[in-house]
Structure formats: C-alpha cells, structure tokens
C-alpha cells in the first residue's frame, strides 16, 4: 500500500501555458481586467427609452390627436 506522499499527481498543462511569456508584467492577473470595448448598459437602457418615446410619438401622431 502506497502512502499519499508517494503518489504523483499529474496535471495536464496546455502548450500555451508551458511556454514562457514574453513580458511577465503583462501576465499579471491584476492586468487581465481589460478586454473588448462594449457599450455601457446605461447607454443600452437609454437607447431603449428613446425608442419607446419615439414609437409613442409616432403612434400618437398617426391617430391625429393634437393637444
């Protein structure tokens, strides 16, 4: 019977992870917060409100109502 210390744990490491990085500063986990620039959620909400208002104006003007 083997002890736990005698067992070897094999971990599969991809080729990408095995190679050394060109710039070790760029591999810092704190610097991985970047990414593709996407539109802000607040901008999407505002656009949705604008479209709703525009649709309401068009609907109101198509009915011939003038206040």
Short mmCIF file of N, CA and C in Angstrom, two decimals:
data_model
loop_
_atom_site.label_atom_id
_atom_site.label_comp_id
_atom_site.label_asym_id
_atom_site.label_seq_id
_atom_site.Cartn_x
_atom_site.Cartn_y
_atom_site.Cartn_z
N UNK A 1 0.84 -1.18 0.00
CA UNK A 1 0.00 0.00 0.00
C UNK A 1 0.89 1.25 0.00
N UNK A 2 0.57 2.20 -0.91
CA UNK A 2 1.38 3.41 -1.02
C UNK A 2 0.83 4.52 -0.13
N UNK A 3 1.74 5.32 0.35
CA UNK A 3 1.33 6.48 1.14
C UNK A 3 0.95 7.61 0.20
N UNK A 4 0.26 8.59 0.73
CA UNK A 4 -0.15 9.74 -0.07
C UNK A 4 1.06 10.50 -0.61
N UNK A 5 2.11 10.57 0.14
CA UNK A 5 3.29 11.32 -0.26
C UNK A 5 3.99 10.65 -1.45
N UNK A 6 3.83 9.33 -1.61
CA UNK A 6 4.47 8.60 -2.70
C UNK A 6 3.73 8.77 -4.02
N UNK A 7 2.46 9.13 -3.98
CA UNK A 7 1.68 9.28 -5.20
C UNK A 7 2.05 10.57 -5.93
N UNK A 8 2.09 10.50 -7.23
CA UNK A 8 2.35 11.69 -8.03
C UNK A 8 1.03 12.12 -8.67
N UNK A 9 0.79 13.39 -8.63
CA UNK A 9 -0.43 13.94 -9.23
C UNK A 9 -0.04 14.49 -10.59
N UNK A 10 -0.71 14.01 -11.62
CA UNK A 10 -0.42 14.52 -12.96
C UNK A 10 -1.46 15.58 -13.31
N UNK A 11 -0.95 16.70 -13.75
CA UNK A 11 -1.80 17.82 -14.14
C UNK A 11 -1.54 18.08 -15.62
N UNK A 12 -2.59 18.13 -16.39
CA UNK A 12 -2.44 18.42 -17.81
C UNK A 12 -2.31 19.92 -18.00
N UNK A 13 -1.17 20.33 -18.53
CA UNK A 13 -0.91 21.74 -18.79
C UNK A 13 -0.82 21.91 -20.30
N UNK A 14 -1.55 22.86 -20.81
CA UNK A 14 -1.55 23.07 -22.24
C UNK A 14 -0.21 23.65 -22.70
N UNK A 15 0.04 23.54 -23.99
CA UNK A 15 1.29 24.05 -24.56
C UNK A 15 1.37 25.55 -24.36
N UNK A 16 0.25 26.23 -24.46
CA UNK A 16 0.23 27.68 -24.31
C UNK A 16 0.69 28.10 -22.90
N UNK A 17 0.28 27.33 -21.90
CA UNK A 17 0.65 27.66 -20.52
C UNK A 17 2.09 27.28 -20.22
N UNK A 18 2.65 26.31 -20.94
CA UNK A 18 4.01 25.85 -20.68
C UNK A 18 5.06 26.84 -21.15
N UNK A 19 4.80 27.55 -22.22
CA UNK A 19 5.82 28.45 -22.75
C UNK A 19 5.98 29.68 -21.85
N UNK A 20 7.15 30.23 -21.86
CA UNK A 20 7.41 31.40 -21.01
C UNK A 20 6.85 32.64 -21.68
N UNK A 21 6.26 33.52 -20.92
CA UNK A 21 5.69 34.73 -21.51
C UNK A 21 6.79 35.69 -21.96
N UNK A 22 6.50 36.44 -22.99
CA UNK A 22 7.46 37.42 -23.47
C UNK A 22 7.60 38.57 -22.49
N UNK A 23 6.49 38.98 -21.91
CA UNK A 23 6.51 40.10 -20.98
C UNK A 23 5.84 39.64 -19.68
N UNK A 24 6.59 39.36 -18.63
CA UNK A 24 5.98 38.85 -17.39
C UNK A 24 5.06 39.86 -16.72
N UNK A 25 5.26 41.14 -16.96
CA UNK A 25 4.40 42.16 -16.36
C UNK A 25 3.00 42.06 -16.97
N UNK A 26 2.93 41.74 -18.27
CA UNK A 26 1.65 41.65 -18.95
C UNK A 26 0.85 40.44 -18.50
N UNK A 27 1.50 39.47 -17.87
CA UNK A 27 0.82 38.26 -17.43
C UNK A 27 0.25 38.40 -16.01
N UNK A 28 0.45 39.55 -15.40
CA UNK A 28 -0.06 39.79 -14.05
C UNK A 28 -1.59 39.66 -14.05
N UNK A 29 -2.17 38.87 -13.13
CA UNK A 29 -3.63 38.70 -13.10
C UNK A 29 -4.39 40.01 -12.88
N UNK A 30 -3.76 40.97 -12.21
CA UNK A 30 -4.44 42.25 -12.00
C UNK A 30 -4.60 43.04 -13.28
N UNK A 31 -3.77 42.74 -14.27
CA UNK A 31 -3.82 43.45 -15.54
C UNK A 31 -4.73 42.76 -16.56
N UNK A 32 -5.39 41.68 -16.18
CA UNK A 32 -6.26 40.95 -17.10
C UNK A 32 -7.68 41.46 -17.09
N UNK A 33 -7.90 42.63 -16.56
CA UNK A 33 -9.25 43.16 -16.46
C UNK A 33 -9.66 43.90 -17.73
N UNK A 34 -8.78 43.96 -18.70
CA UNK A 34 -9.10 44.61 -19.96
C UNK A 34 -9.97 43.72 -20.82
N UNK A 35 -10.20 44.14 -22.03
CA UNK A 35 -10.97 43.33 -22.96
C UNK A 35 -11.56 44.21 -24.03
N UNK A 36 -12.46 43.62 -24.79
CA UNK A 36 -13.08 44.34 -25.88
C UNK A 36 -13.95 45.46 -25.33
N UNK A 37 -13.96 46.57 -26.05
CA UNK A 37 -14.78 47.70 -25.63
C UNK A 37 -16.22 47.41 -26.02
N UNK A 38 -17.10 47.44 -25.06
CA UNK A 38 -18.51 47.20 -25.32
C UNK A 38 -19.32 48.40 -24.84
N UNK A 39 -20.50 48.51 -25.35
CA UNK A 39 -21.35 49.62 -24.99
C UNK A 39 -21.83 49.46 -23.54
N UNK A 40 -21.93 50.56 -22.83
CA UNK A 40 -22.34 50.53 -21.43
C UNK A 40 -23.81 50.12 -21.32
N UNK A 41 -24.15 49.48 -20.23
CA UNK A 41 -25.54 49.05 -20.01
C UNK A 41 -26.46 50.26 -19.89
N UNK A 42 -25.96 51.33 -19.30
CA UNK A 42 -26.79 52.53 -19.15
C UNK A 42 -27.12 53.11 -20.53
N UNK A 43 -26.18 53.02 -21.46
CA UNK A 43 -26.42 53.52 -22.82
C UNK A 43 -27.49 52.67 -23.50
N UNK A 44 -27.46 51.37 -23.26
CA UNK A 44 -28.48 50.49 -23.84
C UNK A 44 -29.86 50.80 -23.27
N UNK A 45 -29.91 51.07 -21.96
CA UNK A 45 -31.21 51.41 -21.35
C UNK A 45 -31.73 52.73 -21.91
N UNK A 46 -30.84 53.71 -22.05
CA UNK A 46 -31.25 55.00 -22.58
C UNK A 46 -31.75 54.86 -24.00
N UNK A 47 -31.08 54.06 -24.81
CA UNK A 47 -31.50 53.84 -26.20
C UNK A 47 -32.87 53.19 -26.24
N UNK A 48 -33.11 52.25 -25.33
CA UNK A 48 -34.41 51.59 -25.27
C UNK A 48 -35.51 52.60 -24.93
N UNK A 49 -35.23 53.48 -23.98
CA UNK A 49 -36.20 54.51 -23.61
C UNK A 49 -36.46 55.45 -24.78
N UNK A 50 -35.40 55.81 -25.50
CA UNK A 50 -35.57 56.70 -26.65
C UNK A 50 -36.45 56.06 -27.72
N UNK A 51 -36.22 54.79 -27.99
CA UNK A 51 -37.02 54.10 -29.00
C UNK A 51 -38.48 54.02 -28.57
N UNK A 52 -38.73 53.80 -27.29
CA UNK A 52 -40.10 53.74 -26.79
C UNK A 52 -40.78 55.09 -26.95
N UNK A 53 -40.08 56.15 -26.59
CA UNK A 53 -40.65 57.50 -26.73
C UNK A 53 -40.94 57.83 -28.19
N UNK A 54 -40.01 57.46 -29.08
CA UNK A 54 -40.20 57.72 -30.50
C UNK A 54 -41.42 56.96 -31.03
N UNK A 55 -41.55 55.69 -30.64
CA UNK A 55 -42.69 54.89 -31.07
C UNK A 55 -43.99 55.49 -30.55
N UNK A 56 -43.98 56.00 -29.32
CA UNK A 56 -45.18 56.61 -28.74
C UNK A 56 -45.55 57.89 -29.50
N UNK A 57 -44.54 58.69 -29.85
CA UNK A 57 -44.81 59.91 -30.63
C UNK A 57 -45.40 59.58 -31.99
N UNK A 58 -44.82 58.58 -32.66
CA UNK A 58 -45.32 58.19 -33.98
C UNK A 58 -46.74 57.65 -33.88
N UNK A 59 -47.01 56.86 -32.86
CA UNK A 59 -48.34 56.29 -32.68
C UNK A 59 -49.35 57.41 -32.41
N UNK A 60 -48.93 58.37 -31.57
CA UNK A 60 -49.82 59.47 -31.23
C UNK A 60 -50.09 60.35 -32.44
N UNK A 61 -49.06 60.61 -33.25
CA UNK A 61 -49.26 61.49 -34.42
C UNK A 61 -50.07 60.78 -35.51
N UNK A 62 -50.00 59.47 -35.56
CA UNK A 62 -50.76 58.74 -36.57
C UNK A 62 -52.26 58.71 -36.25
N UNK A 63 -52.62 58.95 -35.00
CA UNK A 63 -54.02 58.94 -34.59
C UNK A 63 -54.68 60.30 -34.86
N UNK A 64 -53.88 61.30 -35.18
CA UNK A 64 -54.44 62.61 -35.47
C UNK A 64 -54.79 63.40 -34.22
N UNK A 65 -54.23 63.02 -33.09
CA UNK A 65 -54.51 63.75 -31.85
C UNK A 65 -53.55 64.92 -31.74
N UNK A 66 -54.05 66.06 -31.35
CA UNK A 66 -53.17 67.19 -31.09
C UNK A 66 -53.65 67.84 -29.81
N UNK A 67 -52.78 67.94 -28.87
CA UNK A 67 -53.13 68.53 -27.59
C UNK A 67 -52.53 69.87 -27.42
#
